[in-house]
């Protein structure tokens, strides 16, 4: 079991597993920001992806990203797998408005093996995904 100090999220608000080209499920890190955002937040996400061995990252925000944020995210490159019909940016920036109004979703299929692995990871990491709804 992974022990964490309260408030120490390591820049990870959620994790999604998908079937990529590797034998083991690959990881997408989700990071959510509600306050002021800047291109440094995208660099932080990229660093967290590297530390955690994640293939991709999704930055979810209330505010629209700046041009500098979009440029920084694009420098992370693209992800392509034999199981995907198209390549995806390694770092995606998505606003809450896009999720709610445009139904924007990440189009990656999860396999049964990945779901089993994600459940195992959930058991190991316990209550990693927490939301404060008293904003």
Short mmCIF file of C-alpha atoms in Angstrom, two decimals:
data_model
loop_
_atom_site.label_atom_id
_atom_site.label_comp_id
_atom_site.label_asym_id
_atom_site.label_seq_id
_atom_site.Cartn_x
_atom_site.Cartn_y
_atom_site.Cartn_z
CA UNK A 1 0.00 0.00 0.00
CA UNK A 2 1.28 3.47 -0.88
CA UNK A 3 1.27 5.89 2.04
CA UNK A 4 0.96 9.58 1.29
CA UNK A 5 0.90 12.63 3.51
CA UNK A 6 -2.41 14.45 3.42
CA UNK A 7 -2.32 16.97 0.57
CA UNK A 8 0.69 15.39 -1.16
CA UNK A 9 -0.83 14.37 -4.49
CA UNK A 10 2.42 14.33 -6.53
CA UNK A 11 0.58 16.22 -9.30
CA UNK A 12 -1.81 13.36 -9.97
CA UNK A 13 -5.57 13.76 -9.65
CA UNK A 14 -6.45 10.56 -11.50
CA UNK A 15 -5.00 7.70 -13.51
CA UNK A 16 -6.48 5.89 -16.51
CA UNK A 17 -5.04 2.71 -17.99
CA UNK A 18 -5.26 1.72 -21.65
CA UNK A 19 -3.89 -0.87 -24.00
CA UNK A 20 -0.90 0.46 -25.87
CA UNK A 21 1.98 -1.20 -27.68
CA UNK A 22 3.64 -2.38 -24.47
CA UNK A 23 2.86 -5.71 -22.82
CA UNK A 24 1.61 -3.99 -19.64
CA UNK A 25 -1.22 -1.45 -19.62
CA UNK A 26 -0.07 2.10 -20.24
CA UNK A 27 -0.93 5.02 -18.00
CA UNK A 28 -2.59 8.39 -18.59
CA UNK A 29 -2.23 10.91 -15.78
CA UNK A 30 -5.10 13.33 -15.15
CA UNK A 31 -4.37 16.68 -13.57
CA UNK A 32 -7.14 19.14 -12.65
CA UNK A 33 -6.64 22.86 -11.99
CA UNK A 34 -9.37 25.33 -11.09
CA UNK A 35 -7.39 28.49 -10.36
CA UNK A 36 -4.92 30.55 -12.33
CA UNK A 37 -3.13 28.45 -14.93
CA UNK A 38 0.11 28.97 -16.83
CA UNK A 39 2.52 27.15 -19.14
CA UNK A 40 4.56 26.08 -16.10
CA UNK A 41 1.61 23.87 -15.10
CA UNK A 42 2.01 21.96 -18.37
CA UNK A 43 5.75 21.56 -17.78
CA UNK A 44 4.94 20.24 -14.29
CA UNK A 45 2.53 17.70 -15.80
CA UNK A 46 5.20 16.62 -18.29
CA UNK A 47 7.67 16.11 -15.44
CA UNK A 48 5.11 14.07 -13.49
CA UNK A 49 4.45 11.94 -16.57
CA UNK A 50 8.17 11.20 -16.83
CA UNK A 51 8.49 10.35 -13.13
CA UNK A 52 5.41 8.11 -13.21
CA UNK A 53 6.21 6.45 -16.55
CA UNK A 54 2.96 7.69 -18.09
CA UNK A 55 2.44 7.59 -21.85
CA UNK A 56 0.09 10.60 -21.85
CA UNK A 57 -1.29 13.34 -19.65
CA UNK A 58 -4.57 15.24 -19.64
CA UNK A 59 -4.73 18.70 -18.10
CA UNK A 60 -8.32 19.55 -17.15
CA UNK A 61 -9.04 23.20 -16.34
CA UNK A 62 -11.88 25.63 -15.67
CA UNK A 63 -10.18 28.39 -17.64
CA UNK A 64 -9.19 28.44 -21.30
CA UNK A 65 -5.51 27.63 -21.87
CA UNK A 66 -3.11 30.34 -22.94
CA UNK A 67 -1.26 30.18 -26.25
CA UNK A 68 1.93 29.47 -24.30
CA UNK A 69 0.25 26.50 -22.57
CA UNK A 70 -0.91 25.05 -25.89
CA UNK A 71 2.57 25.51 -27.39
CA UNK A 72 4.21 23.84 -24.37
CA UNK A 73 1.78 20.90 -24.57
CA UNK A 74 2.53 20.44 -28.29
CA UNK A 75 6.27 20.19 -27.57
CA UNK A 76 5.60 16.96 -25.61
CA UNK A 77 5.01 15.21 -28.95
CA UNK A 78 2.44 12.68 -30.11
CA UNK A 79 1.49 9.17 -29.08
CA UNK A 80 0.74 6.53 -31.68
CA UNK A 81 -0.17 2.91 -31.07
CA UNK A 82 -1.00 0.04 -33.38
CA UNK A 83 -4.38 -0.12 -31.59
CA UNK A 84 -5.32 3.50 -32.40
CA UNK A 85 -6.75 4.75 -35.65
CA UNK A 86 -5.07 8.14 -35.18
CA UNK A 87 -2.24 9.64 -33.17
CA UNK A 88 -2.93 11.74 -30.08
CA UNK A 89 -1.04 14.54 -28.39
CA UNK A 90 0.95 13.21 -25.43
CA UNK A 91 -0.42 16.14 -23.42
CA UNK A 92 -4.01 17.26 -23.99
CA UNK A 93 -5.58 20.35 -22.46
CA UNK A 94 -9.32 20.12 -21.94
CA UNK A 95 -11.64 22.67 -20.33
CA UNK A 96 -14.61 21.75 -18.17
CA UNK A 97 -16.76 23.65 -20.68
CA UNK A 98 -15.55 21.37 -23.51
CA UNK A 99 -16.34 18.30 -21.42
CA UNK A 100 -19.84 19.48 -20.47
CA UNK A 101 -21.00 21.32 -23.59
CA UNK A 102 -19.09 19.60 -26.39
CA UNK A 103 -18.97 16.16 -24.74
CA UNK A 104 -15.22 16.12 -25.44
CA UNK A 105 -13.81 12.70 -24.58
CA UNK A 106 -10.57 10.82 -25.02
CA UNK A 107 -11.27 8.09 -27.55
CA UNK A 108 -9.14 5.22 -26.26
CA UNK A 109 -10.57 1.77 -25.77
CA UNK A 110 -9.85 -0.05 -22.54
CA UNK A 111 -9.48 -3.81 -22.61
CA UNK A 112 -10.58 -6.26 -19.91
CA UNK A 113 -6.97 -6.86 -18.93
CA UNK A 114 -6.45 -3.14 -18.50
CA UNK A 115 -9.56 -2.83 -16.37
CA UNK A 116 -8.37 -5.68 -14.17
CA UNK A 117 -5.00 -3.97 -13.80
CA UNK A 118 -6.65 -0.65 -13.00
CA UNK A 119 -8.73 -2.33 -10.28
CA UNK A 120 -5.55 -3.86 -8.86
CA UNK A 121 -3.88 -0.44 -8.90
CA UNK A 122 -6.97 1.04 -7.22
CA UNK A 123 -6.67 -1.53 -4.43
CA UNK A 124 -2.98 -0.71 -3.98
CA UNK A 125 -3.29 3.07 -4.02
CA UNK A 126 -6.60 3.29 -2.17
CA UNK A 127 -8.11 6.76 -2.01
CA UNK A 128 -5.83 8.56 -4.45
CA UNK A 129 -8.62 10.34 -6.34
CA UNK A 130 -10.26 12.91 -4.06
CA UNK A 131 -12.39 15.89 -4.97
CA UNK A 132 -13.14 18.90 -2.81
CA UNK A 133 -16.65 19.90 -3.80
CA UNK A 134 -16.85 22.72 -1.22
CA UNK A 135 -15.23 25.26 -3.55
#
